[in-house]
mmCIF file with all atom_site columns, C-alpha atoms in Angstrom:
data_model
loop_
_atom_site.group_PDB
_atom_site.id
_atom_site.type_symbol
_atom_site.label_atom_id
_atom_site.label_alt_id
_atom_site.label_comp_id
_atom_site.label_asym_id
_atom_site.label_entity_id
_atom_site.label_seq_id
_atom_site.pdbx_PDB_ins_code
_atom_site.Cartn_x
_atom_site.Cartn_y
_atom_site.Cartn_z
_atom_site.occupancy
_atom_site.B_iso_or_equiv
_atom_site.pdbx_formal_charge
_atom_site.auth_seq_id
_atom_site.auth_comp_id
_atom_site.auth_asym_id
_atom_site.auth_atom_id
_atom_site.pdbx_PDB_model_num
ATOM 1   C CA . MET A 1 1   ? 18.360 35.580 54.328 1.00 0.00 ? 1   MET A CA 1
ATOM 2   C CA . ASN A 1 2   ? 16.005 37.993 55.956 1.00 0.00 ? 2   ASN A CA 1
ATOM 3   C CA . THR A 1 3   ? 12.472 37.128 54.729 1.00 0.00 ? 3   THR A CA 1
ATOM 4   C CA . GLU A 1 4   ? 9.014  36.411 56.103 1.00 0.00 ? 4   GLU A CA 1
ATOM 5   C CA . GLN A 1 5   ? 6.787  33.790 54.616 1.00 0.00 ? 5   GLN A CA 1
ATOM 6   C CA . ASP A 1 6   ? 4.576  36.392 52.897 1.00 0.00 ? 6   ASP A CA 1
ATOM 7   C CA . GLY A 1 7   ? 7.739  38.099 51.553 1.00 0.00 ? 7   GLY A CA 1
ATOM 8   C CA . LEU A 1 8   ? 8.950  35.032 49.783 1.00 0.00 ? 8   LEU A CA 1
ATOM 9   C CA . ALA A 1 9   ? 9.743  35.186 46.137 1.00 0.00 ? 9   ALA A CA 1
ATOM 10  C CA . GLU A 1 10  ? 7.980  32.788 43.627 1.00 0.00 ? 10  GLU A CA 1
ATOM 11  C CA . VAL A 1 11  ? 10.670 30.656 41.953 1.00 0.00 ? 11  VAL A CA 1
ATOM 12  C CA . ARG A 1 12  ? 10.256 29.841 38.322 1.00 0.00 ? 12  ARG A CA 1
ATOM 13  C CA . THR A 1 13  ? 12.152 26.905 36.783 1.00 0.00 ? 13  THR A CA 1
ATOM 14  C CA . GLU A 1 14  ? 11.859 25.373 33.384 1.00 0.00 ? 14  GLU A CA 1
ATOM 15  C CA . ARG A 1 15  ? 8.672  23.455 34.191 1.00 0.00 ? 15  ARG A CA 1
ATOM 16  C CA . LEU A 1 16  ? 7.661  24.551 37.660 1.00 0.00 ? 16  LEU A CA 1
ATOM 17  C CA . ASP A 1 17  ? 6.600  27.343 39.865 1.00 0.00 ? 17  ASP A CA 1
ATOM 18  C CA . LEU A 1 18  ? 7.546  27.287 43.510 1.00 0.00 ? 18  LEU A CA 1
ATOM 19  C CA . VAL A 1 19  ? 4.686  29.391 44.971 1.00 0.00 ? 19  VAL A CA 1
ATOM 20  C CA . PRO A 1 20  ? 4.868  30.544 48.596 1.00 0.00 ? 20  PRO A CA 1
ATOM 21  C CA . LEU A 1 21  ? 2.841  28.430 50.790 1.00 0.00 ? 21  LEU A CA 1
ATOM 22  C CA . ALA A 1 22  ? -0.691 29.742 51.595 1.00 0.00 ? 22  ALA A CA 1
ATOM 23  C CA . VAL A 1 23  ? -3.344 28.134 53.816 1.00 0.00 ? 23  VAL A CA 1
ATOM 24  C CA . ALA A 1 24  ? -5.592 27.972 50.753 1.00 0.00 ? 24  ALA A CA 1
ATOM 25  C CA . HIS A 1 25  ? -3.292 25.311 49.263 1.00 0.00 ? 25  HIS A CA 1
ATOM 26  C CA . ALA A 1 26  ? -4.250 22.828 51.990 1.00 0.00 ? 26  ALA A CA 1
ATOM 27  C CA . GLY A 1 27  ? -7.171 21.359 50.178 1.00 0.00 ? 27  GLY A CA 1
ATOM 28  C CA . GLU A 1 28  ? -5.352 20.520 46.986 1.00 0.00 ? 28  GLU A CA 1
ATOM 29  C CA . MET A 1 29  ? -2.169 19.465 48.867 1.00 0.00 ? 29  MET A CA 1
ATOM 30  C CA . ALA A 1 30  ? -4.071 17.033 51.093 1.00 0.00 ? 30  ALA A CA 1
ATOM 31  C CA . GLY A 1 31  ? -4.858 15.000 47.986 1.00 0.00 ? 31  GLY A CA 1
ATOM 32  C CA . VAL A 1 32  ? -1.218 15.316 46.645 1.00 0.00 ? 32  VAL A CA 1
ATOM 33  C CA . LEU A 1 33  ? 0.224  14.027 50.028 1.00 0.00 ? 33  LEU A CA 1
ATOM 34  C CA . ALA A 1 34  ? -2.522 11.427 50.709 1.00 0.00 ? 34  ALA A CA 1
ATOM 35  C CA . ASP A 1 35  ? -0.433 8.352  49.826 1.00 0.00 ? 35  ASP A CA 1
ATOM 36  C CA . PRO A 1 36  ? 0.780  6.534  53.023 1.00 0.00 ? 36  PRO A CA 1
ATOM 37  C CA . ALA A 1 37  ? 3.869  5.450  50.978 1.00 0.00 ? 37  ALA A CA 1
ATOM 38  C CA . LEU A 1 38  ? 5.197  9.060  51.196 1.00 0.00 ? 38  LEU A CA 1
ATOM 39  C CA . HIS A 1 39  ? 5.805  8.549  54.956 1.00 0.00 ? 39  HIS A CA 1
ATOM 40  C CA . ALA A 1 40  ? 7.867  5.421  54.567 1.00 0.00 ? 40  ALA A CA 1
ATOM 41  C CA . PHE A 1 41  ? 11.143 7.173  55.271 1.00 0.00 ? 41  PHE A CA 1
ATOM 42  C CA . ILE A 1 42  ? 9.833  10.130 57.318 1.00 0.00 ? 42  ILE A CA 1
ATOM 43  C CA . GLY A 1 43  ? 7.233  8.439  59.496 1.00 0.00 ? 43  GLY A CA 1
ATOM 44  C CA . GLY A 1 44  ? 3.758  9.673  60.332 1.00 0.00 ? 44  GLY A CA 1
ATOM 45  C CA . ALA A 1 45  ? 0.731  9.378  58.256 1.00 0.00 ? 45  ALA A CA 1
ATOM 46  C CA . PRO A 1 46  ? -1.087 11.653 55.658 1.00 0.00 ? 46  PRO A CA 1
ATOM 47  C CA . LEU A 1 47  ? -2.949 14.534 57.181 1.00 0.00 ? 47  LEU A CA 1
ATOM 48  C CA . THR A 1 48  ? -6.634 15.224 56.521 1.00 0.00 ? 48  THR A CA 1
ATOM 49  C CA . PRO A 1 49  ? -7.495 18.494 54.835 1.00 0.00 ? 49  PRO A CA 1
ATOM 50  C CA . PRO A 1 50  ? -8.379 20.218 58.172 1.00 0.00 ? 50  PRO A CA 1
ATOM 51  C CA . GLU A 1 51  ? -5.183 18.900 59.770 1.00 0.00 ? 51  GLU A CA 1
ATOM 52  C CA . LEU A 1 52  ? -3.106 20.148 56.902 1.00 0.00 ? 52  LEU A CA 1
ATOM 53  C CA . ARG A 1 53  ? -4.934 23.448 56.983 1.00 0.00 ? 53  ARG A CA 1
ATOM 54  C CA . ALA A 1 54  ? -4.031 23.796 60.664 1.00 0.00 ? 54  ALA A CA 1
ATOM 55  C CA . ARG A 1 55  ? -0.441 22.911 59.909 1.00 0.00 ? 55  ARG A CA 1
ATOM 56  C CA . TYR A 1 56  ? -0.272 25.384 57.046 1.00 0.00 ? 56  TYR A CA 1
ATOM 57  C CA . GLU A 1 57  ? -1.783 28.084 59.363 1.00 0.00 ? 57  GLU A CA 1
ATOM 58  C CA . ARG A 1 58  ? 1.275  27.515 61.782 1.00 0.00 ? 58  ARG A CA 1
ATOM 59  C CA . LEU A 1 59  ? 3.799  27.397 59.060 1.00 0.00 ? 59  LEU A CA 1
ATOM 60  C CA . VAL A 1 60  ? 2.709  30.675 57.406 1.00 0.00 ? 60  VAL A CA 1
ATOM 61  C CA . THR A 1 61  ? 2.634  32.469 60.692 1.00 0.00 ? 61  THR A CA 1
ATOM 62  C CA . GLY A 1 62  ? 6.426  31.883 60.927 1.00 0.00 ? 62  GLY A CA 1
ATOM 63  C CA . SER A 1 63  ? 8.804  30.410 63.490 1.00 0.00 ? 63  SER A CA 1
ATOM 64  C CA . PRO A 1 64  ? 8.291  31.509 67.093 1.00 0.00 ? 64  PRO A CA 1
ATOM 65  C CA . ASP A 1 65  ? 12.098 31.799 67.374 1.00 0.00 ? 65  ASP A CA 1
ATOM 66  C CA . PRO A 1 66  ? 13.185 35.163 65.768 1.00 0.00 ? 66  PRO A CA 1
ATOM 67  C CA . ALA A 1 67  ? 16.540 33.557 64.837 1.00 0.00 ? 67  ALA A CA 1
ATOM 68  C CA . VAL A 1 68  ? 14.826 30.930 62.644 1.00 0.00 ? 68  VAL A CA 1
ATOM 69  C CA . VAL A 1 69  ? 13.010 31.720 59.486 1.00 0.00 ? 69  VAL A CA 1
ATOM 70  C CA . TRP A 1 70  ? 10.576 29.197 57.955 1.00 0.00 ? 70  TRP A CA 1
ATOM 71  C CA . CYS A 1 71  ? 10.312 29.232 54.159 1.00 0.00 ? 71  CYS A CA 1
ATOM 72  C CA . ASN A 1 72  ? 7.792  27.005 52.523 1.00 0.00 ? 72  ASN A CA 1
ATOM 73  C CA . TRP A 1 73  ? 6.657  26.675 48.912 1.00 0.00 ? 73  TRP A CA 1
ATOM 74  C CA . VAL A 1 74  ? 4.190  24.505 47.025 1.00 0.00 ? 74  VAL A CA 1
ATOM 75  C CA . VAL A 1 75  ? 5.486  23.097 43.735 1.00 0.00 ? 75  VAL A CA 1
ATOM 76  C CA . ARG A 1 76  ? 3.189  23.740 40.853 1.00 0.00 ? 76  ARG A CA 1
ATOM 77  C CA . LEU A 1 77  ? 3.724  21.859 37.474 1.00 0.00 ? 77  LEU A CA 1
ATOM 78  C CA . ARG A 1 78  ? 2.711  24.500 34.953 1.00 0.00 ? 78  ARG A CA 1
ATOM 79  C CA . ALA A 1 79  ? 1.916  22.086 32.170 1.00 0.00 ? 79  ALA A CA 1
ATOM 80  C CA . GLU A 1 80  ? -0.843 20.440 34.317 1.00 0.00 ? 80  GLU A CA 1
ATOM 81  C CA . ASP A 1 81  ? -1.561 23.463 36.381 1.00 0.00 ? 81  ASP A CA 1
ATOM 82  C CA . ARG A 1 82  ? -1.487 21.197 39.427 1.00 0.00 ? 82  ARG A CA 1
ATOM 83  C CA . LEU A 1 83  ? 0.282  21.324 42.787 1.00 0.00 ? 83  LEU A CA 1
ATOM 84  C CA . THR A 1 84  ? 2.665  18.332 42.965 1.00 0.00 ? 84  THR A CA 1
ATOM 85  C CA . GLY A 1 85  ? 4.505  18.751 46.233 1.00 0.00 ? 85  GLY A CA 1
ATOM 86  C CA . THR A 1 86  ? 6.367  21.104 48.523 1.00 0.00 ? 86  THR A CA 1
ATOM 87  C CA . VAL A 1 87  ? 9.882  22.390 49.270 1.00 0.00 ? 87  VAL A CA 1
ATOM 88  C CA . GLN A 1 88  ? 10.975 24.121 52.364 1.00 0.00 ? 88  GLN A CA 1
ATOM 89  C CA . ALA A 1 89  ? 13.956 25.702 54.064 1.00 0.00 ? 89  ALA A CA 1
ATOM 90  C CA . THR A 1 90  ? 14.597 26.451 57.690 1.00 0.00 ? 90  THR A CA 1
ATOM 91  C CA . VAL A 1 91  ? 17.029 29.370 57.641 1.00 0.00 ? 91  VAL A CA 1
ATOM 92  C CA . THR A 1 92  ? 19.212 29.936 60.654 1.00 0.00 ? 92  THR A CA 1
ATOM 93  C CA . ASP A 1 93  ? 22.741 31.434 61.587 1.00 0.00 ? 93  ASP A CA 1
ATOM 94  C CA . GLY A 1 94  ? 21.648 34.889 60.517 1.00 0.00 ? 94  GLY A CA 1
ATOM 95  C CA . GLY A 1 95  ? 20.537 33.791 57.200 1.00 0.00 ? 95  GLY A CA 1
ATOM 96  C CA . ARG A 1 96  ? 23.751 31.816 56.264 1.00 0.00 ? 96  ARG A CA 1
ATOM 97  C CA . THR A 1 97  ? 22.572 28.343 56.856 1.00 0.00 ? 97  THR A CA 1
ATOM 98  C CA . ALA A 1 98  ? 19.392 26.574 55.554 1.00 0.00 ? 98  ALA A CA 1
ATOM 99  C CA . GLU A 1 99  ? 18.147 23.048 56.076 1.00 0.00 ? 99  GLU A CA 1
ATOM 100 C CA . VAL A 1 100 ? 16.096 22.109 53.033 1.00 0.00 ? 100 VAL A CA 1
ATOM 101 C CA . ALA A 1 101 ? 13.503 19.355 52.343 1.00 0.00 ? 101 ALA A CA 1
ATOM 102 C CA . TRP A 1 102 ? 11.268 18.300 49.592 1.00 0.00 ? 102 TRP A CA 1
ATOM 103 C CA . VAL A 1 103 ? 8.117  16.014 49.195 1.00 0.00 ? 103 VAL A CA 1
ATOM 104 C CA . ILE A 1 104 ? 6.601  15.270 45.791 1.00 0.00 ? 104 ILE A CA 1
ATOM 105 C CA . GLY A 1 105 ? 3.270  13.283 45.538 1.00 0.00 ? 105 GLY A CA 1
ATOM 106 C CA . THR A 1 106 ? 3.600  9.809  44.334 1.00 0.00 ? 106 THR A CA 1
ATOM 107 C CA . GLY A 1 107 ? 1.521  10.465 41.217 1.00 0.00 ? 107 GLY A CA 1
ATOM 108 C CA . TRP A 1 108 ? 4.366  12.869 40.046 1.00 0.00 ? 108 TRP A CA 1
ATOM 109 C CA . GLN A 1 109 ? 7.522  11.037 41.142 1.00 0.00 ? 109 GLN A CA 1
ATOM 110 C CA . GLY A 1 110 ? 10.008 9.760  38.671 1.00 0.00 ? 110 GLY A CA 1
ATOM 111 C CA . ARG A 1 111 ? 9.623  12.902 36.476 1.00 0.00 ? 111 ARG A CA 1
ATOM 112 C CA . GLY A 1 112 ? 12.546 15.061 37.786 1.00 0.00 ? 112 GLY A CA 1
ATOM 113 C CA . ILE A 1 113 ? 10.217 17.395 39.608 1.00 0.00 ? 113 ILE A CA 1
ATOM 114 C CA . ALA A 1 114 ? 11.847 17.027 43.021 1.00 0.00 ? 114 ALA A CA 1
ATOM 115 C CA . ARG A 1 115 ? 15.324 17.560 41.359 1.00 0.00 ? 115 ARG A CA 1
ATOM 116 C CA . GLU A 1 116 ? 14.143 20.600 39.480 1.00 0.00 ? 116 GLU A CA 1
ATOM 117 C CA . ALA A 1 117 ? 12.330 22.108 42.464 1.00 0.00 ? 117 ALA A CA 1
ATOM 118 C CA . ALA A 1 118 ? 15.464 21.433 44.872 1.00 0.00 ? 118 ALA A CA 1
ATOM 119 C CA . VAL A 1 119 ? 17.916 22.962 42.385 1.00 0.00 ? 119 VAL A CA 1
ATOM 120 C CA . GLY A 1 120 ? 15.636 25.990 42.147 1.00 0.00 ? 120 GLY A CA 1
ATOM 121 C CA . LEU A 1 121 ? 15.231 26.284 45.843 1.00 0.00 ? 121 LEU A CA 1
ATOM 122 C CA . VAL A 1 122 ? 18.930 26.066 46.502 1.00 0.00 ? 122 VAL A CA 1
ATOM 123 C CA . GLY A 1 123 ? 19.732 28.572 43.760 1.00 0.00 ? 123 GLY A CA 1
ATOM 124 C CA . LEU A 1 124 ? 17.355 31.069 45.355 1.00 0.00 ? 124 LEU A CA 1
ATOM 125 C CA . LEU A 1 125 ? 18.767 30.419 48.944 1.00 0.00 ? 125 LEU A CA 1
ATOM 126 C CA . VAL A 1 126 ? 22.353 31.024 47.703 1.00 0.00 ? 126 VAL A CA 1
ATOM 127 C CA . GLU A 1 127 ? 21.301 34.158 45.723 1.00 0.00 ? 127 GLU A CA 1
ATOM 128 C CA . ARG A 1 128 ? 19.806 35.411 49.010 1.00 0.00 ? 128 ARG A CA 1
ATOM 129 C CA . GLY A 1 129 ? 22.962 34.813 50.997 1.00 0.00 ? 129 GLY A CA 1
ATOM 130 C CA . VAL A 1 130 ? 22.634 31.379 52.264 1.00 0.00 ? 130 VAL A CA 1
ATOM 131 C CA . ARG A 1 131 ? 26.172 29.883 52.405 1.00 0.00 ? 131 ARG A CA 1
ATOM 132 C CA . THR A 1 132 ? 25.563 26.368 53.861 1.00 0.00 ? 132 THR A CA 1
ATOM 133 C CA . VAL A 1 133 ? 22.699 24.219 52.636 1.00 0.00 ? 133 VAL A CA 1
ATOM 134 C CA . VAL A 1 134 ? 21.931 20.931 54.592 1.00 0.00 ? 134 VAL A CA 1
ATOM 135 C CA . ALA A 1 135 ? 19.428 18.170 53.984 1.00 0.00 ? 135 ALA A CA 1
ATOM 136 C CA . HIS A 1 136 ? 18.915 15.004 55.949 1.00 0.00 ? 136 HIS A CA 1
ATOM 137 C CA . VAL A 1 137 ? 18.216 11.837 53.809 1.00 0.00 ? 137 VAL A CA 1
ATOM 138 C CA . HIS A 1 138 ? 17.270 8.372  54.945 1.00 0.00 ? 138 HIS A CA 1
ATOM 139 C CA . PRO A 1 139 ? 20.168 6.094  53.829 1.00 0.00 ? 139 PRO A CA 1
ATOM 140 C CA . ALA A 1 140 ? 17.861 3.903  51.906 1.00 0.00 ? 140 ALA A CA 1
ATOM 141 C CA . HIS A 1 141 ? 16.010 6.687  50.151 1.00 0.00 ? 141 HIS A CA 1
ATOM 142 C CA . THR A 1 142 ? 18.057 6.512  46.829 1.00 0.00 ? 142 THR A CA 1
ATOM 143 C CA . ALA A 1 143 ? 15.672 8.859  44.924 1.00 0.00 ? 143 ALA A CA 1
ATOM 144 C CA . SER A 1 144 ? 15.978 11.604 47.594 1.00 0.00 ? 144 SER A CA 1
ATOM 145 C CA . ALA A 1 145 ? 19.734 11.182 47.694 1.00 0.00 ? 145 ALA A CA 1
ATOM 146 C CA . ALA A 1 146 ? 19.871 11.718 43.895 1.00 0.00 ? 146 ALA A CA 1
ATOM 147 C CA . VAL A 1 147 ? 17.826 14.983 44.421 1.00 0.00 ? 147 VAL A CA 1
ATOM 148 C CA . ALA A 1 148 ? 20.311 16.233 47.102 1.00 0.00 ? 148 ALA A CA 1
ATOM 149 C CA . ARG A 1 149 ? 23.193 15.394 44.713 1.00 0.00 ? 149 ARG A CA 1
ATOM 150 C CA . ALA A 1 150 ? 21.587 17.234 41.868 1.00 0.00 ? 150 ALA A CA 1
ATOM 151 C CA . ALA A 1 151 ? 21.014 20.260 44.154 1.00 0.00 ? 151 ALA A CA 1
ATOM 152 C CA . GLY A 1 152 ? 24.819 20.278 44.720 1.00 0.00 ? 152 GLY A CA 1
ATOM 153 C CA . LEU A 1 153 ? 24.900 18.608 48.199 1.00 0.00 ? 153 LEU A CA 1
ATOM 154 C CA . ALA A 1 154 ? 27.213 15.725 49.128 1.00 0.00 ? 154 ALA A CA 1
ATOM 155 C CA . PRO A 1 155 ? 26.834 13.140 51.959 1.00 0.00 ? 155 PRO A CA 1
ATOM 156 C CA . THR A 1 156 ? 28.808 13.686 55.122 1.00 0.00 ? 156 THR A CA 1
ATOM 157 C CA . GLU A 1 157 ? 29.744 11.386 58.004 1.00 0.00 ? 157 GLU A CA 1
ATOM 158 C CA . GLY A 1 158 ? 27.088 13.096 60.042 1.00 0.00 ? 158 GLY A CA 1
ATOM 159 C CA . THR A 1 159 ? 23.734 11.619 60.898 1.00 0.00 ? 159 THR A CA 1
ATOM 160 C CA . ARG A 1 160 ? 20.545 12.744 62.806 1.00 0.00 ? 160 ARG A CA 1
ATOM 161 C CA . ASP A 1 161 ? 17.751 10.279 63.648 1.00 0.00 ? 161 ASP A CA 1
ATOM 162 C CA . GLY A 1 162 ? 19.229 7.610  61.378 1.00 0.00 ? 162 GLY A CA 1
ATOM 163 C CA . GLU A 1 163 ? 19.395 9.997  58.297 1.00 0.00 ? 163 GLU A CA 1
ATOM 164 C CA . VAL A 1 164 ? 22.526 10.983 56.626 1.00 0.00 ? 164 VAL A CA 1
ATOM 165 C CA . ARG A 1 165 ? 23.449 14.726 56.540 1.00 0.00 ? 165 ARG A CA 1
ATOM 166 C CA . TRP A 1 166 ? 24.040 15.940 53.158 1.00 0.00 ? 166 TRP A CA 1
ATOM 167 C CA . GLU A 1 167 ? 25.715 19.491 52.776 1.00 0.00 ? 167 GLU A CA 1
ATOM 168 C CA . ALA A 1 168 ? 27.045 22.113 50.333 1.00 0.00 ? 168 ALA A CA 1
ATOM 169 C CA . VAL A 1 169 ? 28.922 25.105 51.163 1.00 0.00 ? 169 VAL A CA 1
ATOM 170 C CA . PHE A 1 170 ? 28.826 28.036 48.788 1.00 0.00 ? 170 PHE A CA 1
ATOM 171 C CA . ASP A 1 171 ? 31.231 30.945 48.623 1.00 0.00 ? 171 ASP A CA 1
ATOM 172 C CA . GLY A 1 172 ? 30.107 34.506 48.320 1.00 0.00 ? 172 GLY A CA 1
ATOM 173 C CA . ALA A 1 173 ? 30.262 34.221 44.515 1.00 0.00 ? 173 ALA A CA 1
ATOM 174 C CA . GLY A 1 174 ? 27.456 31.625 44.562 1.00 0.00 ? 174 GLY A CA 1
ATOM 175 C CA . GLY A 1 175 ? 29.535 28.509 43.951 1.00 0.00 ? 175 GLY A CA 1
#
């Protein structure tokens, strides 16, 4: 997958638009991500709008490593015309491997948004040539495990920082 952040495609699913991340999203996203409960499994604390803006400035600039491509989208729920979270992929191995992640604000959880966004993201990645998709999920985070499973990933024996490695390998035909 050979793409830069500004060259990312918008992904449209049944209810969602995955919109390439822009610094201008920081204000709205700071509210979406403000609940400390979102950090129960990943650690840290919510960022203030200026902190999130600085983070987004770094993300949209791209990885300093030319062998790594950072791809970040905000998740817009069309019916509410609201941002609800983010999905991301770190693409390596000459575009053949992507590590994915998703975060949906607590106000929109339980509605299948993470599942739909992750399925759309994985579909785009495979369409663009990614063959191995990986996610790391805390073993107690059953909702995130369900999202990974819906996106076609399966748990492996591997772990990193206490999280289970989930993985899917796709053939050249997209499945």
